[in-house]
PDB file of C-alpha atoms in Angstrom:
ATOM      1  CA  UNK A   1      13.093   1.852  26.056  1.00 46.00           C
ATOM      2  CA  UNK A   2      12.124  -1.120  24.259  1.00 60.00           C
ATOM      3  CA  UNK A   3      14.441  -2.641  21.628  1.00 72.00           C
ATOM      4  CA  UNK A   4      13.518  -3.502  18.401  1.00 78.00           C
ATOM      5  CA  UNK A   5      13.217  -6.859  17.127  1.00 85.00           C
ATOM      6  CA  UNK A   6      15.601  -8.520  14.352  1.00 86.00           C
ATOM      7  CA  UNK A   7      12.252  -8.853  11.770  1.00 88.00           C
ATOM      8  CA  UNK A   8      11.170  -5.393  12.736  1.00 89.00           C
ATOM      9  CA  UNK A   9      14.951  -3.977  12.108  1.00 91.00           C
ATOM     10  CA  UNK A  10      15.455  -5.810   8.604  1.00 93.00           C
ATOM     11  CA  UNK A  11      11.753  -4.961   7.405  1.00 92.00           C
ATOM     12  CA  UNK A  12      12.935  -1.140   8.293  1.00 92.00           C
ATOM     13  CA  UNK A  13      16.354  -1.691   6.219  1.00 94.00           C
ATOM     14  CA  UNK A  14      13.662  -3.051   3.411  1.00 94.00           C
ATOM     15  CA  UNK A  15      11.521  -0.311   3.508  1.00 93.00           C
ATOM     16  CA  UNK A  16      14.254   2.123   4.102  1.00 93.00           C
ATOM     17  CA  UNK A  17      16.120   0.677   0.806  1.00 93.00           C
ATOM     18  CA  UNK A  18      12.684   0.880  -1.282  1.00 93.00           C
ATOM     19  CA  UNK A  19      12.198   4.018  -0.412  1.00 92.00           C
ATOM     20  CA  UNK A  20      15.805   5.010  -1.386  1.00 93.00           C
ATOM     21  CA  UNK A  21      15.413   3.343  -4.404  1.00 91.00           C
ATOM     22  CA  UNK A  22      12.050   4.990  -5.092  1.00 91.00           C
ATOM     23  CA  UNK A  23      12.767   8.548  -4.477  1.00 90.00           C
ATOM     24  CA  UNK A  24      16.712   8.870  -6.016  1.00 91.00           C
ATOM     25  CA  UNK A  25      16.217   6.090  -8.860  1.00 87.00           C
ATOM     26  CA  UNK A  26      16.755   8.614 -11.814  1.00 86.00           C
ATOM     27  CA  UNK A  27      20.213   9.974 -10.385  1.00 90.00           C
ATOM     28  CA  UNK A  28      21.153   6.590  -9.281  1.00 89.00           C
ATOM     29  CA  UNK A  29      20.491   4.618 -12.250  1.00 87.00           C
ATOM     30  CA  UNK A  30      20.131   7.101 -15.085  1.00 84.00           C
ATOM     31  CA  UNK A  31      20.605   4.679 -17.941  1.00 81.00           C
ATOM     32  CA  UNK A  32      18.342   1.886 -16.049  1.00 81.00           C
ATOM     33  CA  UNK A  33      16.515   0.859 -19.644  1.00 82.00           C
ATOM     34  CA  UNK A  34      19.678   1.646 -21.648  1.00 82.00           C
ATOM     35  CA  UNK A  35      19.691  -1.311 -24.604  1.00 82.00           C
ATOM     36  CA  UNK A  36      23.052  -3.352 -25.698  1.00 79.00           C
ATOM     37  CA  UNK A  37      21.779  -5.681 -28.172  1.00 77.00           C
ATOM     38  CA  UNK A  38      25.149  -7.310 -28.676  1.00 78.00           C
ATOM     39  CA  UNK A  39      25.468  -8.244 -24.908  1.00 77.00           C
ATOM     40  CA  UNK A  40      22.227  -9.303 -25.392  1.00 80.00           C
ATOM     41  CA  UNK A  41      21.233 -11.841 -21.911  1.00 82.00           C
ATOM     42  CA  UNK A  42      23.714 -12.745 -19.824  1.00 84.00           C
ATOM     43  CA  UNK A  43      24.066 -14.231 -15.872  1.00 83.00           C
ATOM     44  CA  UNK A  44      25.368 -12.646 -13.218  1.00 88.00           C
ATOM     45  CA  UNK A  45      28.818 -11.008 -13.592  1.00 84.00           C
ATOM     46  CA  UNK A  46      31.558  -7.693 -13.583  1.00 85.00           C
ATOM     47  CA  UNK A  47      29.816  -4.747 -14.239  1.00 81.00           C
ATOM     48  CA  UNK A  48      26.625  -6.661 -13.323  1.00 85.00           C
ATOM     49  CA  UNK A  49      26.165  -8.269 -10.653  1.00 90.00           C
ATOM     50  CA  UNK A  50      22.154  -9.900 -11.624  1.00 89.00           C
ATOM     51  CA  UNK A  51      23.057 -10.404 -15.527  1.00 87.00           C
ATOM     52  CA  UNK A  52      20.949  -8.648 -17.978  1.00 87.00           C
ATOM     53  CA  UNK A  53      17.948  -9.605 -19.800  1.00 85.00           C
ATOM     54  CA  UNK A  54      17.200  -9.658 -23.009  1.00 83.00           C
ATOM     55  CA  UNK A  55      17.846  -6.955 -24.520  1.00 83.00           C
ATOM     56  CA  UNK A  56      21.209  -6.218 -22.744  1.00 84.00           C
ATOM     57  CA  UNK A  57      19.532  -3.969 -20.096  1.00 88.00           C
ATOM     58  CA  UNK A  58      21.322  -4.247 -16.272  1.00 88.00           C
ATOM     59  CA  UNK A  59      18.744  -6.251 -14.562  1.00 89.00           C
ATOM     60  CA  UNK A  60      20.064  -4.759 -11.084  1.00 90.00           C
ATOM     61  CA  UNK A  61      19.773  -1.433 -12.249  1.00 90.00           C
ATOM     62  CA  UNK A  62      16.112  -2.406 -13.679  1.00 90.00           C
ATOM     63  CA  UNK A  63      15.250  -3.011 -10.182  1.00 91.00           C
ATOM     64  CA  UNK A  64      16.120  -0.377  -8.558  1.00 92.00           C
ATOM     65  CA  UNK A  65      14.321   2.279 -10.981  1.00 91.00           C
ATOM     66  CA  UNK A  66      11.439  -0.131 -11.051  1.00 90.00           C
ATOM     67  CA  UNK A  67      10.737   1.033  -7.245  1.00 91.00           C
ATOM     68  CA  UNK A  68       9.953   4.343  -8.487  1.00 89.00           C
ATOM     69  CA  UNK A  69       6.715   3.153 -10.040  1.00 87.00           C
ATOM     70  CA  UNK A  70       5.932   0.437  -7.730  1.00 87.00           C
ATOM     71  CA  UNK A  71       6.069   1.869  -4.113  1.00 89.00           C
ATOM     72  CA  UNK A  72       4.595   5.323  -5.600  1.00 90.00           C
ATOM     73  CA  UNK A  73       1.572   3.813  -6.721  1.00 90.00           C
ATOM     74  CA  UNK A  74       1.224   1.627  -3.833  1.00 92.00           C
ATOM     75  CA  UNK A  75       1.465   4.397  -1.689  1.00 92.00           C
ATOM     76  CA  UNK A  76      -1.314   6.677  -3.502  1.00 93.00           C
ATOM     77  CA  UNK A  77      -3.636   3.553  -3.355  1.00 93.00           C
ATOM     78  CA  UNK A  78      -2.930   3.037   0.414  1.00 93.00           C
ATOM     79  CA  UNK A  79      -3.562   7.125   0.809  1.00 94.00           C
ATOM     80  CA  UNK A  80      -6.621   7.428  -1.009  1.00 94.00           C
ATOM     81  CA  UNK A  81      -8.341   4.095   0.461  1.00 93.00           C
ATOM     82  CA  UNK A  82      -7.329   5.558   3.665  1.00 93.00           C
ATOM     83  CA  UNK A  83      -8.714   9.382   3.246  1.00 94.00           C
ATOM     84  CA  UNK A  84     -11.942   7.841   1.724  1.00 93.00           C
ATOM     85  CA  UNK A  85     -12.857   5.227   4.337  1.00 92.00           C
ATOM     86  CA  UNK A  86     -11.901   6.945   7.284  1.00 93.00           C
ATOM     87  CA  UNK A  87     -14.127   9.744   6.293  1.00 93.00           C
ATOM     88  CA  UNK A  88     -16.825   7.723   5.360  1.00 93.00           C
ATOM     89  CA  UNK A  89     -16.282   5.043   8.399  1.00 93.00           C
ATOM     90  CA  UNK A  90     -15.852   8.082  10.627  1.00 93.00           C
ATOM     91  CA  UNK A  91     -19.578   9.541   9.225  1.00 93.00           C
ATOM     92  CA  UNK A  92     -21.635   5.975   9.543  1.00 92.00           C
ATOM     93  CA  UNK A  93     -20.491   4.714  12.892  1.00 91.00           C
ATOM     94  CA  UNK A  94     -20.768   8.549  14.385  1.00 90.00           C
ATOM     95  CA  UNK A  95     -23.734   9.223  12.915  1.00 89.00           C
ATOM     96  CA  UNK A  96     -25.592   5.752  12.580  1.00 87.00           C
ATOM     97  CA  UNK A  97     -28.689   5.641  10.529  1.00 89.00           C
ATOM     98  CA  UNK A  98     -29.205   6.193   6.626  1.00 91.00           C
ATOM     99  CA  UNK A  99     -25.511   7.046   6.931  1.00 91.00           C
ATOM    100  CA  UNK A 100     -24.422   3.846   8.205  1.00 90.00           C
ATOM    101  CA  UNK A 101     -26.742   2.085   6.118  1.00 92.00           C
ATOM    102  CA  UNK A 102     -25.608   3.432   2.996  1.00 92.00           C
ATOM    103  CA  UNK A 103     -21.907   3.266   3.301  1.00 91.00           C
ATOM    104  CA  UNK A 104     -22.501  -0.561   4.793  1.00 91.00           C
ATOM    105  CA  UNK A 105     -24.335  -1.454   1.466  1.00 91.00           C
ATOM    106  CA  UNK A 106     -21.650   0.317  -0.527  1.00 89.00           C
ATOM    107  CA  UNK A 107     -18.957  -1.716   1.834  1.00 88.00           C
ATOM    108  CA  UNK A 108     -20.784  -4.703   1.197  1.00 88.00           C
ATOM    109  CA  UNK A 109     -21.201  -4.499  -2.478  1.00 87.00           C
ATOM    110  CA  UNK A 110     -17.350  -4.019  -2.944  1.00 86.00           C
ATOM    111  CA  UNK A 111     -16.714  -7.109  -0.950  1.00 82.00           C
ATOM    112  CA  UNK A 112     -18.744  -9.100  -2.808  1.00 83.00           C
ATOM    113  CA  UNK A 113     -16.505  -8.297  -6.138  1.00 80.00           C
ATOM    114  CA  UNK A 114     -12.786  -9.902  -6.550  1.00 81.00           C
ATOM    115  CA  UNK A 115     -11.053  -6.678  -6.321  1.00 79.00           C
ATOM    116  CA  UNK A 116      -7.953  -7.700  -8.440  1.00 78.00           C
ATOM    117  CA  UNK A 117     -10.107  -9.358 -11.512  1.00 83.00           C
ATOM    118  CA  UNK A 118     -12.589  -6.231 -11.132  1.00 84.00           C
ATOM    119  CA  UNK A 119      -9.530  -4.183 -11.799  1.00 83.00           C
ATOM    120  CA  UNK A 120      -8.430  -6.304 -14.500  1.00 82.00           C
ATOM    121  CA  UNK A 121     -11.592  -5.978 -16.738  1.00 84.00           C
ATOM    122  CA  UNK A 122     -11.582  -2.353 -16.115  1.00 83.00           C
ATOM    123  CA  UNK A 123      -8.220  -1.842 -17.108  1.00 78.00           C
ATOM    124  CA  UNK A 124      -8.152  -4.152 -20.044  1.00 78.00           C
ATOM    125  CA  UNK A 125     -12.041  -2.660 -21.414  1.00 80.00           C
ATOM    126  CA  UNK A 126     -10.667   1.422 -21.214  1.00 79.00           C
ATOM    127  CA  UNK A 127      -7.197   0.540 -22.192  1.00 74.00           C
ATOM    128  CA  UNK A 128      -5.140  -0.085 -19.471  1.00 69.00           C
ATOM    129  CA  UNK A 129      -2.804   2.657 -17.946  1.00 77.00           C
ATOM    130  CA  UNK A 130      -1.057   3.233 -14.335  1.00 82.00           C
ATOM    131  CA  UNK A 131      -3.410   5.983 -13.558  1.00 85.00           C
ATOM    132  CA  UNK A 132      -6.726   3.988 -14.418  1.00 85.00           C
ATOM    133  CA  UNK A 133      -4.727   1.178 -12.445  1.00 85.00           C
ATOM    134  CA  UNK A 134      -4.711   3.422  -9.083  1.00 89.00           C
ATOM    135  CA  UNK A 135      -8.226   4.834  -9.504  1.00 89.00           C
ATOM    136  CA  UNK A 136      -9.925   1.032  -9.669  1.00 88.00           C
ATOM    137  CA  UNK A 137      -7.433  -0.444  -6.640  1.00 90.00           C
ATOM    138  CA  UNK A 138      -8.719   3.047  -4.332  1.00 92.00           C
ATOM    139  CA  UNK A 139     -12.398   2.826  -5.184  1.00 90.00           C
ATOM    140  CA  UNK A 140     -12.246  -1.174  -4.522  1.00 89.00           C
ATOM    141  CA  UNK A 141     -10.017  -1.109  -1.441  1.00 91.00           C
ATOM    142  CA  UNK A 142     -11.547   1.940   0.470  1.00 91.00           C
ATOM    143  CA  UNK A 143     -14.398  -0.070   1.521  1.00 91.00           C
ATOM    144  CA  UNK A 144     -12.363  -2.289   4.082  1.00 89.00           C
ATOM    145  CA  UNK A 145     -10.466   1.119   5.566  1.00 91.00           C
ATOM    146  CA  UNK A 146     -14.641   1.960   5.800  1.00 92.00           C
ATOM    147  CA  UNK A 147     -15.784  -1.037   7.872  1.00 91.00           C
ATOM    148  CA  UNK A 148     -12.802  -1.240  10.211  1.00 90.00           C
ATOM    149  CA  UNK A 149     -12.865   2.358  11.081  1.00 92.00           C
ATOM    150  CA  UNK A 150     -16.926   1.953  11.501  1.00 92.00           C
ATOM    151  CA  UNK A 151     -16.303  -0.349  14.081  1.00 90.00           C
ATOM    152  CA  UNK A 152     -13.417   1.293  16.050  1.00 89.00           C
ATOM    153  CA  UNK A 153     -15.951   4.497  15.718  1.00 92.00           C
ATOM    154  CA  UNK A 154     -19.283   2.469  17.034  1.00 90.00           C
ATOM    155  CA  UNK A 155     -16.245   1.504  20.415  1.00 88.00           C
ATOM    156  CA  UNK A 156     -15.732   4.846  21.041  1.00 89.00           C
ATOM    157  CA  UNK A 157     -19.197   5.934  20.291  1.00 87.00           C
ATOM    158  CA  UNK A 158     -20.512   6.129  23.901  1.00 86.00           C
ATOM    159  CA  UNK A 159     -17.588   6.884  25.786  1.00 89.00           C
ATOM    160  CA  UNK A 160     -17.505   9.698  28.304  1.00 89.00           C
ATOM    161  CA  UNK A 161     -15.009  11.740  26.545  1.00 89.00           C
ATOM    162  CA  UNK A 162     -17.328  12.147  23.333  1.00 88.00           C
ATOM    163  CA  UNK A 163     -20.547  12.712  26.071  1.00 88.00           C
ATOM    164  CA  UNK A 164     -18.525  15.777  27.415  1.00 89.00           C
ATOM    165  CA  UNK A 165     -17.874  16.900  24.018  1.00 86.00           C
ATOM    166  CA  UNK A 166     -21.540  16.524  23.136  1.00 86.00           C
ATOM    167  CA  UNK A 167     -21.978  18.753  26.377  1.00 86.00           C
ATOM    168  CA  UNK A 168     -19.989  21.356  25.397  1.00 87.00           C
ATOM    169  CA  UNK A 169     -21.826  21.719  21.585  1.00 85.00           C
ATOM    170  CA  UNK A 170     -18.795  20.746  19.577  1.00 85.00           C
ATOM    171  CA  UNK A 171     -19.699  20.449  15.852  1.00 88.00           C
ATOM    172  CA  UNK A 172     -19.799  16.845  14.684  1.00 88.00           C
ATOM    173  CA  UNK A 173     -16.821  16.944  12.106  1.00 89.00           C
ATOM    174  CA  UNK A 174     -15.009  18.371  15.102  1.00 90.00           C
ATOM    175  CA  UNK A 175     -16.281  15.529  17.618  1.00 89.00           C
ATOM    176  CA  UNK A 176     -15.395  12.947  14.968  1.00 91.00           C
ATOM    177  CA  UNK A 177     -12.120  14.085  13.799  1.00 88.00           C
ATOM    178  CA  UNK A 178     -10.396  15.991  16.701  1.00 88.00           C
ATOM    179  CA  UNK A 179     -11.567  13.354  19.600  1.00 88.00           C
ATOM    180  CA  UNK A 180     -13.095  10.349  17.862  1.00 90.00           C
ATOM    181  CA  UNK A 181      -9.883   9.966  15.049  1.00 89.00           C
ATOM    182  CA  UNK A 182      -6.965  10.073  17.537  1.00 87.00           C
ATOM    183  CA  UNK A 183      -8.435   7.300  19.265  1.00 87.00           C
ATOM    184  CA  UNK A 184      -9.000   4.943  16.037  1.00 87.00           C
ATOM    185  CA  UNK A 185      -5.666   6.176  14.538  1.00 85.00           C
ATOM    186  CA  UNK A 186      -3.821   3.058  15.028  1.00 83.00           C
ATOM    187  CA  UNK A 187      -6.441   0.812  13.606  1.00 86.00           C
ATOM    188  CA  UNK A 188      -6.342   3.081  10.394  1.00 88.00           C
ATOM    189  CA  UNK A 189      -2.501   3.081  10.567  1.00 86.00           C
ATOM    190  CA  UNK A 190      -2.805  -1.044  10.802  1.00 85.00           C
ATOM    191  CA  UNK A 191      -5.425  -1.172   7.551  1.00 87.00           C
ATOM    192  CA  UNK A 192      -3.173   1.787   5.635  1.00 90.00           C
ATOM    193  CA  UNK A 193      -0.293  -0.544   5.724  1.00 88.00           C
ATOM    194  CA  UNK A 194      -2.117  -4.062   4.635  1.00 88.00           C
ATOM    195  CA  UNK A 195      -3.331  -1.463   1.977  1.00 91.00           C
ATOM    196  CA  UNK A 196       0.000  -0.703   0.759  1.00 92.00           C
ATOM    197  CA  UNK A 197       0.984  -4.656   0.493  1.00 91.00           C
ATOM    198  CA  UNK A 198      -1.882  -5.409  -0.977  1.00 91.00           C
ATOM    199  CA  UNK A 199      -1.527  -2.642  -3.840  1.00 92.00           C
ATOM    200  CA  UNK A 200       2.088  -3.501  -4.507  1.00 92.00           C
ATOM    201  CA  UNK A 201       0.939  -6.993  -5.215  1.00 91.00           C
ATOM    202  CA  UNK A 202      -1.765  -5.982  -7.291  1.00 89.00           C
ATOM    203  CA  UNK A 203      -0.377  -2.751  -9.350  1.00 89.00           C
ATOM    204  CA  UNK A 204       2.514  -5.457  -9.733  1.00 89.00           C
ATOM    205  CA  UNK A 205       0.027  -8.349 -11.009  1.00 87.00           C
ATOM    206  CA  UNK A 206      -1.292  -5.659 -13.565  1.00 86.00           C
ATOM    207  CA  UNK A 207       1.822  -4.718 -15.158  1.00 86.00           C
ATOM    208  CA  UNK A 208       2.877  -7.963 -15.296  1.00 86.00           C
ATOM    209  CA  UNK A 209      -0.550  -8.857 -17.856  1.00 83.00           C
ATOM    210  CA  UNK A 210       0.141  -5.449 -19.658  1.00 80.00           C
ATOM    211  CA  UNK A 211      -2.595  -3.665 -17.730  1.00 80.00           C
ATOM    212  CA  UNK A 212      -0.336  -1.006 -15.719  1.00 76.00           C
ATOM    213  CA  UNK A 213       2.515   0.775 -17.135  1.00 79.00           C
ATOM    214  CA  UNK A 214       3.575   0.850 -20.568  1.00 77.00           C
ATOM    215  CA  UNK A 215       5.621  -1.654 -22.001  1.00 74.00           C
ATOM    216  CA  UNK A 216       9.117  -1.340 -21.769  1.00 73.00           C
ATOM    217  CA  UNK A 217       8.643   0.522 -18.738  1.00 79.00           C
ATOM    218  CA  UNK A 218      11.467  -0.272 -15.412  1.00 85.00           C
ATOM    219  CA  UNK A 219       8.657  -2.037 -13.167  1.00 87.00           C
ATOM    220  CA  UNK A 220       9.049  -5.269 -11.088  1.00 90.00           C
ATOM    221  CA  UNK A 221       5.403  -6.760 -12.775  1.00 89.00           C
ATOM    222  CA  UNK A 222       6.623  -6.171 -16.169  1.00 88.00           C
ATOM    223  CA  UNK A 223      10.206  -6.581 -15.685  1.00 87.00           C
ATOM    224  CA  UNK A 224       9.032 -10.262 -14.576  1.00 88.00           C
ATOM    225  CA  UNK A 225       6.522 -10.365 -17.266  1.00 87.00           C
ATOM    226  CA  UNK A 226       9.611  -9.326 -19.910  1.00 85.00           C
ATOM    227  CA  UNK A 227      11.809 -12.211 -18.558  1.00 86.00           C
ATOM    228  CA  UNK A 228       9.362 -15.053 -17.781  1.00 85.00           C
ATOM    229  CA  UNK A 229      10.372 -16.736 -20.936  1.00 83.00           C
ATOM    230  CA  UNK A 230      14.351 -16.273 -19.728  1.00 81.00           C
ATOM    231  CA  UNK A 231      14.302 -18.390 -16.673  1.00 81.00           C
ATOM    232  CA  UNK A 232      17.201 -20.729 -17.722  1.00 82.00           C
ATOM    233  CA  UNK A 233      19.145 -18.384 -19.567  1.00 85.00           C
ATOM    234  CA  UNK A 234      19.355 -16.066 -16.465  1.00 87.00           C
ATOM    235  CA  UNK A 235      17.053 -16.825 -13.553  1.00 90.00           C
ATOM    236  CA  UNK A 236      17.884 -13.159 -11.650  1.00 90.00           C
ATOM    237  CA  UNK A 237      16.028 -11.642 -14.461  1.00 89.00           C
ATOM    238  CA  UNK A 238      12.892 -13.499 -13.102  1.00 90.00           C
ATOM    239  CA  UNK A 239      13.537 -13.666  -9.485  1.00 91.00           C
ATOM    240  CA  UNK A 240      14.992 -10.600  -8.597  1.00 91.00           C
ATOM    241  CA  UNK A 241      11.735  -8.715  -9.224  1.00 91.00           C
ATOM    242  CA  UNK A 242       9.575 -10.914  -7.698  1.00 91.00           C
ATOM    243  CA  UNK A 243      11.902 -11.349  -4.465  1.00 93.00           C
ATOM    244  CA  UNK A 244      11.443  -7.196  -4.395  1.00 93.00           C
ATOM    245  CA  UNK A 245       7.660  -7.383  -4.457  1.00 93.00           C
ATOM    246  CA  UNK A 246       7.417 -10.251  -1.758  1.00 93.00           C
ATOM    247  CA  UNK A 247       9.980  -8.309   0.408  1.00 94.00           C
ATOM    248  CA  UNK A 248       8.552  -5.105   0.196  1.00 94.00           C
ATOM    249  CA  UNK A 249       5.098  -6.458   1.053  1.00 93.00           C
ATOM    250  CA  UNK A 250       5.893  -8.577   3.803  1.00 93.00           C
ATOM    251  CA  UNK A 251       8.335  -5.656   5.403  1.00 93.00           C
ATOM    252  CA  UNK A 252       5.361  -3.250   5.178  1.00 91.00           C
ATOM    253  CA  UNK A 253       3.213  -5.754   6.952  1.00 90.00           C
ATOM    254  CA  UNK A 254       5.790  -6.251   9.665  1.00 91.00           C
ATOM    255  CA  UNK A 255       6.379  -2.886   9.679  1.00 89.00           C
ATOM    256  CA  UNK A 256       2.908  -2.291   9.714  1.00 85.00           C
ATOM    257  CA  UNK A 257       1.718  -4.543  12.898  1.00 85.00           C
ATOM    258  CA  UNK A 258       4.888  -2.755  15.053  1.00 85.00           C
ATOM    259  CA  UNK A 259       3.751   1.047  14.788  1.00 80.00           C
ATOM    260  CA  UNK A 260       0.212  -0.781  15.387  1.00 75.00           C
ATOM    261  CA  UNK A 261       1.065  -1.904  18.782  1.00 78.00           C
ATOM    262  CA  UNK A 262       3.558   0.747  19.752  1.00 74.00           C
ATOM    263  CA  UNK A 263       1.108   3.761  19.352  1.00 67.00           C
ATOM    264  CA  UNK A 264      -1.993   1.038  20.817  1.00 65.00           C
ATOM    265  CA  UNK A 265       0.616   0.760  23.906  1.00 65.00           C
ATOM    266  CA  UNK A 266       1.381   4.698  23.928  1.00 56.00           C
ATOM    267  CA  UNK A 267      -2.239   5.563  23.963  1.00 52.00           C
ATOM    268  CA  UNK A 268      -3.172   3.026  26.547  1.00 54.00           C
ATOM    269  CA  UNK A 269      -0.297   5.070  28.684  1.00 46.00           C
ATOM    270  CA  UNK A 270      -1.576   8.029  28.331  1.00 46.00           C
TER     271      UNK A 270
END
């Protein structure tokens, strides 16, 4: 059985903590954006260990309840990209043509536009909001899930294993998503993770310019956004938040190229 790596092991503690953070925040840290106006900002001491910003709120505890908006979001970004390219990736390279034609264009017209200041003009011009945030990022990152599955589809296009299916007058959805999908599933797993870095960063970068969740809201972009102006008087308000978005993307990335290879190497097995 082949051992894990260090990197891979201490991404996995990452991700594991995240997701720890993310799904048990409010019984953890119940009181993360409780005010005390009298402690006002403080460094790192007893009772808390990263200071406190501010307004007197526990900037440790403001991390940890600020995973439960960043990985969630993250996540439905990297899910819907995913569900939207790999059917419409699946659909042009199967099926060639005006298909493939159309959903190239489309691919192509999305690269041409810088996804993150695409999503800032959108956000700022309806009003901002986290939802409107996650729409925009799934719309303009669904077209790269499109073009890599397209070409792992055009691979495995003309192999024997889809000419016997042809044989046997299998339905085309069934063709494409019962044979042609297992085979391209690591690729997709590969692109779903850069996905979910990539929309950390960015749902991150929008809350920090006002654009994702409300103000006041436990978030790493606006918790860093809230304390920018606090850097001397306690720099853990600043870079504790923006060590948790680096970490978390570069773990999923890690994390991300491991379960690439290992399933790659247990389908080459098999």
């Amino acid at each position: 059985m082949r051992r894990i790596s260090f990197g891979v092991a201490l991404a996995l503690a990452v991700l594991v903590a995240v997701g720890v953070a993310a799904a048990f925040a409010p019984w953890l840290v119940p009181d993360a954006t409780a005010q005390d106006l009298m402690t006002g900002i403080t460094g790192p001491g007893p009772g808390h260990p990263l200071g406190t910003d501010d307004l007197g709120r526990d900037v440790l505890q403001l991390l940890v309840a600020g995973a439960r908006t960043a990985v969630p979001g993250a996540l439905a970004v990297a899910a819907g990209s995913m569900l939207i390219g790999n059917l419409a990736g699946l659909a042009a390279g199967y099926h060639g043509g005006w298909v493939d034609a159309l959903a190239m264009r489309w691919a192509d017209l999305m690269f041409s536009l810088p996804a993150l200041l695409v999503a800032i003009v959108v956000a700022g011009v309806l009003g901002g909001g986290y939802g409107l945030a996650i729409a925009v990022l799934v719309v303009l990152f669904a077209p790269g899930d499109t073009r890599v599955v397209r070409g792992a589809v055009l691979e495995q296009r003309h192999r024997p294993y889809v000419e016997a299916a042809l044989l046997k007058n299998l339905s085309s959805w069934r063709i494409m998503t019962r044979h042609i999908w297992p085979n391209i599933a690591p690729v997709s797993l590969a692109s779903a993770f850069l996905n979910f870095a990539y929309a950390l960063v960015s749902l991150s970068s929008l809350s920090f310019l006002g654009l994702g969740v409300p103000a006041g809201s436990p978030d790493w972009g606006r918790t860093l956004a809230d304390n920018r102006t606090q850097l001397l008087a306690n720099p853990w308000a600043v870079i504790a938040p923006g060590l948790a978005v680096i970490a978390t993307a570069a773990a999923l990335n890690v994390v991300g190229d491991w379960l690439h290879e290992r399933v790659e190497r247990r389908g080459r097995a098999h």
